[in-house]
Structures are given as C-alpha cells and as structure tokens.
Amino acid sequence: MSLIQKEIADFSVQCYQNNAFHAVTKADVLGKWSVFFFYPADFTFVCPTELEDLANKYAEFQAAGCEIYAVSCDTHFVHKAWHDASERIQKIQYPMLADPTHCLAKDFEVYIEADGVAERGSFIVNPEGKIVAYEVNAGNVGRNADELLRKVQACQFVAEHGDEVCPAKWQPGAETLKPSLDLVGQL
C-alpha cells in the first residue's frame, strides 16, 4: 500500500538539537516542507555518513524552506552522547528526533519489530502534513543528500505549478513538461 498523500499522525517526541533538548510535535511540522530521515541506530556505520552528508547540505535545505528531522528509535540522551562522541555528528544542526516508543517509525511504516529499529527511509512531507515522496533503502545502502534535495525542490515545484511535471534528473530552473495528448509517445 502506498503512503503517498497519507497525512502523518499527531505526535510529540523529544529532540536533541544545538546542545539542547526540546519537544517536536506535528504542529511544528505543519506549514513548511519537511524531510523525515529515518535511520537504524546511533553509534553505527552507514548512519553517520548519511547524517554528515545531510549536515553538509542543511543550509541548502533551509534555503528551500525545508526542515530535516533525523529519526531513530534511540532516546534523545543517546543522540546527545553520539553528538558528543562523533566529529561527524557534531556537524549536525538539524533536529535529531528520539523515537523510543516507535510511534513515528510505525506511522511511517518503517519499524522493524524484530530488531527494534527503523528502516533507512526518507520521507518528504508537504506543509499540509502529507507524504508526497518517499524511499526506503536496505540497511546496508546509504542515501544521497543531493538527490534528496533535488526531490524536495521537484515536489515544491509541482505543488506550486500543478499543470507541470518534472522529468528525470530535473533541477531547479530546468525545463519541465506540461502533460498533454501531444506528448504521449513523443519523449
């Protein structure tokens, strides 16, 4: 079953961000574009490479009006300990959400019950709180922040220009398509 256009459930979780703990709720997400970036666990192998990649692109996500929420089933205390211990994780300025009760992982359907961790899932959520794009990878395959940013920008473009679509490898400013009978079988 597809999660496209699924509205995310109400939630309230603890977060570690900028050397402080605070709560993040669904109300904080509404009204802006968001990426929920699920990863299996803190203090692991592939996860810090992905989170550092996102940290290096964070200013570009912010410039696009998009917040990143990194999510694992660890507690906010573990997020802080990892931040204190890892040079890669110290680069992170975006919120690291704690999901020890698995409410987010279950709502986004990435929870692996047998292991108590989340799959490696990326979800783009529009300002109305609905999932408009997502991808779930095997735990041993890392993701690319450049491609995720491109997808956010494409989702934003089609939300603003409902009669146009973005072709493969589309970048902001590039040509889009207007679906019509004339294009069928021509591309």
Backbone as a printed PyTorch tensor [residue, N CA C, xyz], in Angstrom:
tensor([[[  0.8420,  -1.1860,   0.0000],
         [  0.0000,   0.0000,   0.0000],
         [  0.8870,   1.2490,   0.0000]],

        [[  0.5410,   2.2110,  -0.7870],
         [  1.3210,   3.4320,  -0.9100],
         [  1.0580,   4.3860,   0.2510]],

        [[  2.0860,   5.1210,   0.6260],
         [  1.9490,   6.1510,   1.6570],
         [  1.7940,   7.5440,   1.0580]],

        [[  1.8010,   7.6520,  -0.2670],
         [  1.6590,   8.9580,  -0.9210],
         [  0.3040,   9.5660,  -0.5460]],

        [[  0.3370,  10.8170,  -0.1160],
         [ -0.8130,  11.6070,   0.3350],
         [ -1.3410,  11.1760,   1.7060]],

        [[ -0.6380,  10.2660,   2.3900],
         [ -1.0170,   9.9030,   3.7650],
         [ -0.6570,  11.0680,   4.6720]],

        [[ -1.6030,  11.4850,   5.4840],
         [ -1.3220,  12.5320,   6.4640],
         [ -0.6340,  11.9070,   7.6610]],

        [[  0.4420,  12.5300,   8.0970],
         [  1.1480,  11.9900,   9.2490],
         [  0.2790,  12.1520,  10.4900]],

        [[  0.4300,  11.2230,  11.4190],
         [ -0.3640,  11.2280,  12.6500],
         [  0.1550,  12.2960,  13.6150]],

        [[ -0.6970,  12.6610,  14.5690],
         [ -0.2490,  13.5520,  15.6410],
         [  0.8740,  12.8580,  16.4030]],

        [[  1.8540,  13.6250,  16.8270],
         [  2.9450,  13.0530,  17.6070],
         [  3.5700,  14.1370,  18.4680]],

        [[  4.2690,  13.6960,  19.4840],
         [  5.0960,  14.5600,  20.3100],
         [  6.2780,  13.7150,  20.7570]],

        [[  7.4720,  14.1250,  20.3440],
         [  8.6840,  13.3730,  20.6910],
         [  9.7440,  14.3490,  21.2010]],

        [[ 10.7070,  13.8000,  21.9040],
         [ 11.8420,  14.6010,  22.3530],
         [ 12.8760,  14.6830,  21.2370]],

        [[ 13.6550,  15.7470,  21.2890],
         [ 14.6040,  16.0280,  20.2340],
         [ 15.8950,  16.5390,  20.8640]],

        [[ 17.0080,  16.2470,  20.1890],
         [ 18.2810,  16.8630,  20.5440],
         [ 18.6750,  17.7620,  19.3840]],

        [[ 18.9520,  19.0340,  19.6900],
         [ 19.3540,  19.9920,  18.6570],
         [ 20.1180,  21.1330,  19.3060]],

        [[ 21.2600,  21.4610,  18.7390],
         [ 22.0590,  22.6030,  19.2000],
         [ 22.2940,  22.5870,  20.7080]],

        [[ 22.7560,  21.4520,  21.2040],
         [ 23.1060,  21.2720,  22.6210],
         [ 21.9370,  21.4720,  23.5760]],

        [[ 20.7270,  21.1640,  23.1000],
         [ 19.5490,  21.2980,  23.9690],
         [ 18.5190,  20.2290,  23.6130]],

        [[ 17.6920,  19.9200,  24.5940],
         [ 16.5520,  19.0300,  24.3840],
         [ 15.2960,  19.8710,  24.2620]],

        [[ 14.3890,  19.4720,  23.3770],
         [ 13.0750,  20.1010,  23.3120],
         [ 12.1110,  19.1430,  22.6240]],

        [[ 10.8340,  19.4190,  22.7610],
         [  9.8080,  18.5900,  22.1430],
         [  9.5590,  19.0560,  20.7100]],

        [[  9.2240,  18.1150,  19.8500],
         [  8.7820,  18.4050,  18.4830],
         [  7.4510,  17.6920,  18.3080]],

        [[  6.4780,  18.4200,  17.7520],
         [  5.1400,  17.8690,  17.5480],
         [  4.7280,  18.0170,  16.0870]],

        [[  3.6140,  17.4220,  15.7550],
         [  3.0800,  17.5840,  14.4030],
         [  2.8340,  19.0630,  14.0990]],

        [[  2.3940,  19.8230,  15.0720],
         [  2.1350,  21.2490,  14.8710],
         [  3.3990,  21.9780,  14.4210]],

        [[  4.5680,  21.5230,  14.8690],
         [  5.8310,  22.1440,  14.4560],
         [  6.1460,  21.8780,  12.9890]],

        [[  5.6280,  20.7830,  12.4730],
         [  5.9000,  20.3560,  11.0980],
         [  4.9760,  21.0550,  10.1040]],

        [[  3.7330,  21.2810,  10.5070],
         [  2.7510,  21.8600,   9.5990],
         [  3.1510,  23.2720,   9.1760]],

        [[  2.8530,  23.6030,   7.9410],
         [  3.1210,  24.9380,   7.4340],
         [  4.4560,  25.0950,   6.7340]],

        [[  5.2520,  24.0340,   6.6910],
         [  6.5290,  24.0950,   5.9750],
         [  6.8430,  22.7120,   5.4010]],

        [[  7.7720,  22.6760,   4.4760],
         [  8.2270,  21.4120,   3.9160],
         [  9.1540,  20.7400,   4.9180]],

        [[  9.0960,  19.4110,   4.9630],
         [  9.9110,  18.6560,   5.9160],
         [ 10.4290,  17.3810,   5.2740]],

        [[ 11.5810,  16.9510,   5.7450],
         [ 12.1060,  15.6280,   5.4250],
         [ 12.2400,  14.8680,   6.7290]],

        [[ 11.6040,  13.7040,   6.8060],
         [ 11.7970,  12.7840,   7.9160],
         [ 12.7920,  11.7370,   7.4200]],

        [[ 13.9510,  11.7050,   8.0570],
         [ 15.0820,  10.8920,   7.6140],
         [ 15.3270,   9.8180,   8.6690]],

        [[ 14.6880,   8.6650,   8.4780],
         [ 14.8190,   7.5550,   9.4250],
         [ 16.1210,   6.8000,   9.1760]],

        [[ 16.7580,   6.4010,  10.2590],
         [ 17.9670,   5.5790,  10.1700],
         [ 17.9320,   4.5700,  11.3200]],

        [[ 18.6410,   3.4350,  11.1780],
         [ 18.5110,   2.3610,  12.1670],
         [ 18.9350,   2.7040,  13.5890]],

        [[ 20.1220,   3.2770,  13.7820],
         [ 20.5700,   3.4880,  15.1620],
         [ 21.7800,   4.4110,  15.2210]],

        [[ 21.9130,   5.0780,  16.3560],
         [ 23.1040,   5.8550,  16.6480],
         [ 24.2850,   4.9050,  16.8670]],

        [[ 25.4800,   5.4270,  16.7850],
         [ 26.7210,   4.6770,  17.0110],
         [ 26.8500,   3.4840,  16.0610]],

        [[ 26.4680,   3.6780,  14.8000],
         [ 26.5800,   2.6000,  13.8210],
         [ 27.5040,   3.0370,  12.6900]],

        [[ 27.3730,   2.4270,  11.5130],
         [ 28.3900,   2.5430,  10.4790],
         [ 27.9690,   3.4400,   9.3080]],

        [[ 26.8910,   3.0980,   8.6240],
         [ 26.4200,   3.8650,   7.4740],
         [ 25.7420,   5.1550,   7.9440]],

        [[ 25.0240,   5.0880,   9.0380],
         [ 24.2290,   6.2220,   9.5220],
         [ 25.0190,   7.5220,   9.6580]],

        [[ 26.2090,   7.5200,  10.2730],
         [ 26.9070,   8.8040,  10.4060],
         [ 27.3360,   9.3950,   9.0620]],

        [[ 27.5840,   8.5420,   8.0610],
         [ 27.9580,   9.0880,   6.7490],
         [ 26.7780,   9.8090,   6.1170]],

        [[ 25.5850,   9.2440,   6.2770],
         [ 24.3790,   9.8810,   5.7310],
         [ 24.0550,  11.1750,   6.4710]],

        [[ 24.1190,  11.1280,   7.7850],
         [ 23.7650,  12.3010,   8.5860],
         [ 24.7610,  13.4390,   8.3690]],

        [[ 26.0310,  13.0990,   8.1840],
         [ 27.0190,  14.1270,   7.8610],
         [ 26.7420,  14.7190,   6.4820]],

        [[ 26.3790,  13.8810,   5.5150],
         [ 26.0360,  14.3610,   4.1770],
         [ 24.8790,  15.3620,   4.2590]],

        [[ 23.8580,  15.0320,   5.0380],
         [ 22.7400,  15.9620,   5.2390],
         [ 23.2010,  17.2390,   5.9430]],

        [[ 24.0630,  17.0990,   6.9350],
         [ 24.5590,  18.2720,   7.6650],
         [ 25.2820,  19.2220,   6.7130]],

        [[ 26.0260,  18.6540,   5.7770],
         [ 26.7590,  19.4830,   4.8150],
         [ 25.8250,  20.1960,   3.8350]],

        [[ 24.6060,  19.7180,   3.6660],
         [ 23.6160,  20.3090,   2.7550],
         [ 22.5070,  21.0610,   3.4990]],

        [[ 22.5930,  21.1010,   4.8250],
         [ 21.4980,  21.6460,   5.6190],
         [ 21.1360,  23.0740,   5.2210]],

        [[ 22.1160,  23.9070,   4.9680],
         [ 21.8390,  25.3010,   4.5840],
         [ 21.0280,  25.3510,   3.2950]],

        [[ 21.2830,  24.4420,   2.3720],
         [ 20.5260,  24.4100,   1.1130],
         [ 19.0920,  23.9470,   1.3420]],

        [[ 18.9000,  22.9690,   2.2370],
         [ 17.5330,  22.5590,   2.5810],
         [ 16.8000,  23.7290,   3.2300]],

        [[ 17.4590,  24.4310,   4.1400],
         [ 16.8480,  25.5760,   4.8110],
         [ 16.5090,  26.6710,   3.8080]],

        [[ 17.3990,  26.9200,   2.8520],
         [ 17.1460,  27.9360,   1.8220],
         [ 15.9370,  27.5600,   0.9680]],

        [[ 15.6700,  26.2640,   0.8480],
         [ 14.4980,  25.7850,   0.1060],
         [ 13.2450,  25.7670,   0.9780]],

        [[ 13.3580,  26.2200,   2.2220],
         [ 12.1960,  26.2400,   3.1180],
         [ 11.8340,  24.8670,   3.6420]],

        [[ 12.8360,  24.0210,   3.8310],
         [ 12.5970,  22.6400,   4.2560],
         [ 13.4090,  22.3250,   5.5080]],

        [[ 12.7380,  21.7510,   6.5000],
         [ 13.4140,  21.3000,   7.7200],
         [ 13.7150,  19.8120,   7.5930]],

        [[ 14.8490,  19.4040,   8.1270],
         [ 15.2230,  17.9920,   8.1910],
         [ 14.9830,  17.5070,   9.6060]],

        [[ 14.3610,  16.3410,   9.7250],
         [ 14.1920,  15.6790,  11.0140],
         [ 14.8270,  14.3000,  10.9040]],

        [[ 16.0040,  14.1190,  11.5130],
         [ 16.6140,  12.8000,  11.5740],
         [ 15.8890,  12.0180,  12.6660]],

        [[ 15.5620,  10.7580,  12.3960],
         [ 14.7690,   9.9760,  13.3510],
         [ 15.3670,   8.5810,  13.5160]],

        [[ 15.6070,   8.2010,  14.7670],
         [ 15.9300,   6.8100,  15.0770],
         [ 15.1500,   6.4340,  16.3300]],

        [[ 15.1710,   5.1580,  16.6510],
         [ 14.4360,   4.6710,  17.8260],
         [ 15.2480,   4.8220,  19.1130]],

        [[ 16.3700,   5.5350,  19.0250],
         [ 17.1700,   5.8460,  20.2060],
         [ 16.5060,   6.9760,  20.9970]],

        [[ 16.9610,   7.1890,  22.2310],
         [ 16.4550,   8.3050,  23.0330],
         [ 17.2280,   9.5790,  22.6980]],

        [[ 16.6980,  10.6970,  23.1360],
         [ 17.3820,  11.9680,  22.9400],
         [ 18.7040,  12.0140,  23.7260]],

        [[ 18.7820,  11.2550,  24.8160],
         [ 20.0330,  11.1860,  25.5840],
         [ 21.1270,  10.4840,  24.7690]],

        [[ 20.7440,   9.4300,  24.0460],
         [ 21.7040,   8.7260,  23.1870],
         [ 22.1320,   9.6390,  22.0390]],

        [[ 21.1940,  10.4020,  21.4780],
         [ 21.5650,  11.3640,  20.4240],
         [ 22.6330,  12.3410,  20.9370]],

        [[ 22.4450,  12.8310,  22.1610],
         [ 23.4200,  13.7660,  22.7240],
         [ 24.7720,  13.0840,  22.9200]],

        [[ 24.7670,  11.8840,  23.4490],
         [ 26.0250,  11.1600,  23.6760],
         [ 26.7550,  10.9240,  22.3560]],

        [[ 26.0030,  10.5790,  21.3090],
         [ 26.6130,  10.3570,  19.9900],
         [ 27.1850,  11.6680,  19.4500]],

        [[ 26.4150,  12.7400,  19.6330],
         [ 26.8810,  14.0620,  19.2040],
         [ 28.1940,  14.4270,  19.9000]],

        [[ 28.2670,  14.1540,  21.1860],
         [ 29.4700,  14.4880,  21.9510],
         [ 30.6600,  13.6260,  21.5480]],

        [[ 30.4050,  12.4060,  21.0590],
         [ 31.4700,  11.4470,  20.7770],
         [ 31.9600,  11.4520,  19.3320]],

        [[ 31.1740,  11.9890,  18.4030],
         [ 31.4930,  11.8490,  16.9820],
         [ 31.6860,  13.2020,  16.3000]],

        [[ 32.8220,  13.3720,  15.6390],
         [ 33.0610,  14.6180,  14.8990],
         [ 32.0490,  14.7920,  13.7690]],

        [[ 31.6720,  13.6980,  13.1220],
         [ 30.6840,  13.7820,  12.0360],
         [ 29.3420,  14.2710,  12.5670]],

        [[ 28.9140,  13.7330,  13.6750],
         [ 27.5900,  14.0660,  14.2200],
         [ 27.6030,  15.4650,  14.8370]],

        [[ 28.7580,  15.9400,  15.2690],
         [ 28.8540,  17.3020,  15.8130],
         [ 28.5190,  18.3600,  14.7620]],

        [[ 28.5990,  18.0200,  13.4860],
         [ 28.2660,  18.9590,  12.4100],
         [ 26.7590,  19.1980,  12.2860]],

        [[ 25.9620,  18.3280,  12.8820],
         [ 24.5080,  18.3830,  12.6990],
         [ 23.9100,  19.5680,  13.4460]],

        [[ 23.1150,  20.3590,  12.7170],
         [ 22.3600,  21.4590,  13.3300],
         [ 20.8620,  21.1920,  13.2700]],

        [[ 20.4320,  20.2590,  12.4510],
         [ 19.0080,  19.9450,  12.3280],
         [ 18.5500,  19.0790,  13.5040]],

        [[ 17.2370,  19.0180,  13.7580],
         [ 16.7210,  18.2430,  14.8830],
         [ 16.9440,  16.7390,  14.7170]],

        [[ 17.3820,  16.1060,  15.7970],
         [ 17.5010,  14.6490,  15.8670],
         [ 16.3800,  14.1590,  16.7790]],

        [[ 15.3400,  13.5740,  16.1600],
         [ 14.1680,  13.1500,  16.9200],
         [ 14.4010,  11.7830,  17.5570]],

        [[ 13.9530,  11.6700,  18.7910],
         [ 14.0340,  10.4170,  19.5310],
         [ 12.6870,   9.7020,  19.4310]],

        [[ 12.7320,   8.4440,  19.0360],
         [ 11.5000,   7.6700,  18.8440],
         [ 11.5640,   6.3270,  19.5810]],

        [[ 11.8610,   6.3460,  20.9000],
         [ 12.0000,   5.0740,  21.6210],
         [ 10.6900,   4.2930,  21.7500]],

        [[  9.5550,   4.9560,  21.5790],
         [  8.2670,   4.2450,  21.6250],
         [  7.8230,   3.8030,  20.2300]],

        [[  8.6180,   4.1500,  19.2320],
         [  8.4070,   3.7300,  17.8310],
         [  7.1600,   4.3310,  17.1920]],

        [[  6.6070,   5.3980,  17.7750],
         [  5.3740,   5.9780,  17.2230],
         [  5.5900,   6.5210,  15.8110]],

        [[  6.7130,   7.1800,  15.5680],
         [  6.9840,   7.7130,  14.2330],
         [  7.3370,   6.5880,  13.2610]],

        [[  8.2120,   5.6930,  13.6770],
         [  8.6210,   4.5870,  12.8000],
         [  7.4100,   3.7500,  12.3810]],

        [[  6.4750,   3.5560,  13.2740],
         [  5.2700,   2.7850,  12.9320],
         [  4.3480,   3.5960,  12.0190]],

        [[  4.1880,   4.8930,  12.2890],
         [  3.3130,   5.7150,  11.4570],
         [  3.8350,   5.7980,  10.0250]],

        [[  5.1530,   5.8840,   9.8660],
         [  5.7470,   5.9460,   8.5350],
         [  6.0300,   4.5480,   7.9620]],

        [[  5.6360,   3.5250,   8.7040],
         [  5.7300,   2.1200,   8.2880],
         [  7.1550,   1.6720,   7.9790]],

        [[  8.1060,   2.0910,   8.8140],
         [  9.4930,   1.6600,   8.6480],
         [ 10.0250,   0.9090,   9.8720]],

        [[  9.1810,   0.5940,  10.8270],
         [  9.6320,  -0.0610,  12.0540],
         [  9.8840,  -1.5440,  11.8110]],

        [[ 11.0590,  -2.0180,  12.1950],
         [ 11.4010,  -3.4430,  12.1390],
         [ 11.2320,  -3.9900,  13.5510]],

        [[ 10.0960,  -4.5880,  13.8100],
         [  9.7630,  -5.0200,  15.1720],
         [ 10.7700,  -6.0150,  15.7320]],

        [[ 11.2230,  -6.9490,  14.9260],
         [ 12.1480,  -7.9720,  15.4070],
         [ 13.4670,  -7.3870,  15.8940]],

        [[ 13.8660,  -6.2480,  15.3210],
         [ 15.1400,  -5.6290,  15.6850],
         [ 14.9930,  -4.3880,  16.5560]],

        [[ 13.7730,  -3.8410,  16.6470],
         [ 13.5420,  -2.6430,  17.4430],
         [ 14.1420,  -1.3930,  16.8500]],

        [[ 14.3630,  -1.3800,  15.5230],
         [ 14.9500,  -0.2270,  14.8490],
         [ 14.1130,   0.1430,  13.6310]],

        [[ 14.4410,   1.2870,  13.0610],
         [ 13.7500,   1.7500,  11.8540],
         [ 14.5490,   1.3540,  10.6150]],

        [[ 13.8350,   1.1680,   9.5140],
         [ 14.4720,   1.0130,   8.2110],
         [ 15.1080,   2.3480,   7.8400]],

        [[ 15.9130,   2.3470,   6.8080],
         [ 16.5510,   3.5390,   6.2750],
         [ 15.5560,   4.1840,   5.2990]],

        [[ 14.6720,   5.0610,   5.8120],
         [ 13.6160,   5.6600,   4.9980],
         [ 13.6880,   7.1700,   4.9580]],

        [[ 13.4480,   7.7450,   3.7690],
         [ 13.4120,   9.1940,   3.5730],
         [ 12.0110,   9.5780,   3.1210]],

        [[ 11.3890,  10.5260,   3.8080],
         [ 10.0230,  10.9360,   3.5170],
         [  9.9590,  12.4460,   3.3640]],

        [[  9.4040,  12.9070,   2.2650],
         [  9.1800,  14.3360,   2.0550],
         [  7.7290,  14.6150,   2.4040]],

        [[  7.5280,  15.5470,   3.3280],
         [  6.1930,  15.8800,   3.8300],
         [  5.9010,  17.3280,   3.4550]],

        [[  4.7350,  17.5490,   2.8510],
         [  4.3760,  18.9010,   2.4140],
         [  3.8610,  19.7350,   3.5910]],

        [[  3.6210,  21.0260,   3.3920],
         [  3.1710,  21.8810,   4.5010],
         [  1.8200,  21.4880,   5.1080]],

        [[  1.0490,  20.6730,   4.3920],
         [ -0.2270,  20.1910,   4.9270],
         [ -0.0520,  18.9280,   5.7730]],

        [[  1.1840,  18.4550,   5.8970],
         [  1.4470,  17.2670,   6.7100],
         [  1.2270,  15.9590,   5.9800]],

        [[  1.2780,  15.9900,   4.6420],
         [  1.0620,  14.7750,   3.8450],
         [  2.3580,  14.3460,   3.1630]],

        [[  2.5730,  13.0420,   3.1260],
         [  3.7420,  12.4780,   2.4680],
         [  3.5590,  12.6050,   0.9590]],

        [[  4.5260,  13.2380,   0.2860],
         [  4.4420,  13.4180,  -1.1700],
         [  5.5180,  12.6430,  -1.9160]],

        [[  6.5260,  12.1620,  -1.2080],
         [  7.5610,  11.3200,  -1.8170],
         [  8.2490,  10.5440,  -0.7090]],

        [[  8.6620,   9.3310,  -1.0210],
         [  9.4310,   8.5700,  -0.0440],
         [ 10.2220,   7.4720,  -0.7240]],

        [[ 11.2330,   7.0210,   0.0070],
         [ 12.1040,   5.9500,  -0.4650],
         [ 12.6040,   5.2100,   0.7630]],

        [[ 12.6050,   3.8880,   0.6870],
         [ 13.1120,   3.0650,   1.7770],
         [ 14.2140,   2.1750,   1.2090]],

        [[ 15.3900,   2.2560,   1.8270],
         [ 16.5520,   1.5000,   1.3690],
         [ 16.8550,   0.3580,   2.3290]],

        [[ 17.5510,  -0.6530,   1.8180],
         [ 18.0920,  -1.6990,   2.6820],
         [ 19.0550,  -1.0530,   3.6670]],

        [[ 19.1890,  -1.6360,   4.8180],
         [ 20.0290,  -1.0620,   5.8660],
         [ 21.4830,  -0.8900,   5.4990]],

        [[ 21.9530,  -1.6230,   4.5000],
         [ 23.3610,  -1.5530,   4.1440],
         [ 23.6440,  -0.6370,   2.9510]],

        [[ 22.6340,   0.1780,   2.5470],
         [ 22.7920,   1.0960,   1.4130],
         [ 22.4960,   2.5250,   1.8790]],

        [[ 23.5090,   3.3740,   1.8300],
         [ 23.3460,   4.7650,   2.2420],
         [ 22.6520,   5.6090,   1.1890]],

        [[ 22.1510,   6.7620,   1.6250],
         [ 21.4160,   7.6810,   0.7470],
         [ 22.2570,   8.9010,   0.4010]],

        [[ 21.7550,   9.6970,  -0.5460],
         [ 22.4760,  10.8290,  -1.1050],
         [ 21.6920,  12.1130,  -0.8390]],

        [[ 22.2650,  13.0380,  -0.0960],
         [ 21.5820,  14.2890,   0.2520],
         [ 21.3150,  15.1550,  -0.9710]],

        [[ 22.2050,  15.1250,  -1.9710],
         [ 21.9760,  15.9100,  -3.1940],
         [ 20.6880,  15.4810,  -3.8760]],

        [[ 20.4870,  14.1740,  -4.0090],
         [ 19.2800,  13.6680,  -4.6690],
         [ 18.0390,  13.9500,  -3.8310]],

        [[ 18.1620,  13.8400,  -2.5190],
         [ 17.0230,  14.1410,  -1.6550],
         [ 16.6260,  15.6130,  -1.7830]],

        [[ 17.5970,  16.5120,  -1.8190],
         [ 17.3090,  17.9360,  -2.0050],
         [ 16.6330,  18.1760,  -3.3500]],

        [[ 17.1270,  17.5150,  -4.4120],
         [ 16.5140,  17.6530,  -5.7330],
         [ 15.0560,  17.2060,  -5.7030]],

        [[ 14.7840,  16.1280,  -4.9990],
         [ 13.3970,  15.6420,  -4.8990],
         [ 12.5170,  16.6350,  -4.1370]],

        [[ 13.0530,  17.2110,  -3.0590],
         [ 12.2930,  18.2340,  -2.3210],
         [ 11.9520,  19.3850,  -3.2570]],

        [[ 12.9450,  19.8730,  -4.0010],
         [ 12.7270,  21.0010,  -4.9070],
         [ 11.7320,  20.6460,  -6.0090]],

        [[ 11.7820,  19.4280,  -6.5120],
         [ 10.8210,  18.9950,  -7.5310],
         [  9.4150,  18.9230,  -6.9480]],

        [[  9.2760,  18.3970,  -5.7430],
         [  7.9590,  18.3350,  -5.0920],
         [  7.4050,  19.7350,  -4.8540]],

        [[  8.2600,  20.6490,  -4.4530],
         [  7.8360,  22.0340,  -4.2510],
         [  7.3890,  22.6520,  -5.5720]],

        [[  8.1320,  22.4030,  -6.6360],
         [  7.7940,  22.9710,  -7.9340],
         [  6.4290,  22.4860,  -8.4040]],

        [[  6.1890,  21.1680,  -8.3550],
         [  4.9060,  20.6640,  -8.8500],
         [  3.7520,  21.0720,  -7.9390]],

        [[  4.0250,  21.2850,  -6.6500],
         [  2.9760,  21.7800,  -5.7580],
         [  2.5710,  23.1960,  -6.1520]],

        [[  3.5410,  23.9830,  -6.5920],
         [  3.2770,  25.3590,  -6.9920],
         [  2.7450,  25.4690,  -8.4210]],

        [[  3.1800,  24.5690,  -9.2870],
         [  2.8000,  24.5890, -10.7110],
         [  2.0810,  23.2840, -11.0290]],

        [[  0.8580,  23.1500, -10.5980],
         [  0.1150,  21.9040, -10.7100],
         [ -0.0660,  21.3550, -12.1150]],

        [[  0.1040,  22.1970, -13.1340],
         [ -0.0910,  21.7210, -14.5040],
         [  1.2210,  21.3150, -15.1700]],

        [[  2.3200,  21.2930, -14.4070],
         [  3.6150,  20.9150, -14.9550],
         [  4.1970,  19.7630, -14.1340]],

        [[  5.0560,  18.9660, -14.7760],
         [  5.7110,  17.8530, -14.0970],
         [  7.2140,  17.9350, -14.3410]],

        [[  7.9790,  17.3350, -13.4590],
         [  9.4370,  17.3700, -13.5410],
         [  9.9530,  16.0510, -14.1020]],

        [[ 10.6840,  16.1000, -15.2210],
         [ 11.2430,  14.8760, -15.7930],
         [ 12.4360,  14.3660, -14.9770]],

        [[ 12.9610,  13.2260, -15.3600],
         [ 14.1300,  12.6450, -14.7020],
         [ 15.2780,  13.6400, -14.6740]],

        [[ 15.9920,  13.6460, -13.5780],
         [ 17.1700,  14.4940, -13.3640],
         [ 16.8660,  15.9940, -13.3990]],

        [[ 15.5940,  16.3730, -13.2940],
         [ 15.2150,  17.7800, -13.2900],
         [ 15.9440,  18.5060, -12.1620]],

        [[ 16.3750,  19.7190, -12.4510],
         [ 16.9840,  20.6150, -11.4660],
         [ 16.2280,  21.9440, -11.5100]],

        [[ 16.1880,  22.6940, -10.4150],
         [ 15.5200,  23.9960, -10.4390],
         [ 16.0250,  24.8580, -11.6000]],

        [[ 15.0860,  25.4480, -12.3210],
         [ 15.4050,  26.2810, -13.4740],
         [ 15.4060,  25.5280, -14.7880]],

        [[ 15.4290,  24.2000, -14.7210],
         [ 15.4240,  23.4000, -15.9530],
         [ 14.0090,  23.2990, -16.5130]],

        [[ 13.9350,  22.8460, -17.7350],
         [ 12.6470,  22.7160, -18.4240],
         [ 11.7850,  21.6390, -17.7650]],

        [[ 10.5030,  21.9230, -17.6850],
         [  9.5340,  20.9490, -17.1800],
         [  8.6360,  20.5260, -18.3400]],

        [[  7.6940,  19.6720, -18.0410],
         [  6.7590,  19.1880, -19.0540],
         [  5.3370,  19.5610, -18.6480]],

        [[  4.5110,  19.8290, -19.6450],
         [  3.0740,  20.0080, -19.4280],
         [  2.3930,  18.7860, -20.0410]],

        [[  1.8730,  17.9010, -19.2000],
         [  1.2410,  16.7010, -19.7370],
         [  0.1220,  17.0590, -20.7180]],

        [[  0.1540,  16.3920, -21.8640],
         [ -0.8950,  16.6030, -22.8790],
         [ -0.8940,  15.4070, -23.8150]],

        [[ -1.9450,  15.2960, -24.5650],
         [ -2.0710,  14.2340, -25.5380],
         [ -0.9500,  14.3000, -26.5670]],

        [[ -0.4780,  15.5100, -26.8810],
         [  0.5920,  15.6940, -27.8600],
         [  1.9180,  15.0640, -27.4150]],

        [[  2.1260,  14.9330, -26.1090],
         [  3.3860,  14.3650, -25.6190],
         [  3.3770,  12.8500, -25.5470]],

        [[  2.2200,  12.2380, -25.5940],
         [  2.1270,  10.7900, -25.4410],
         [  2.9400,  10.1170, -26.5410]],

        [[  3.9190,   9.3070, -26.1200],
         [  4.7590,   8.5660, -27.0510],
         [  5.8090,   9.3880, -27.7640]],

        [[  5.9550,  10.6840, -27.4240],
         [  6.8970,  11.5550, -28.1270],
         [  8.2290,  11.7120, -27.4020]],

        [[  8.2920,  11.3660, -26.1660],
         [  9.5340,  11.5780, -25.3970],
         [ 10.2910,  10.2900, -25.2110]]])
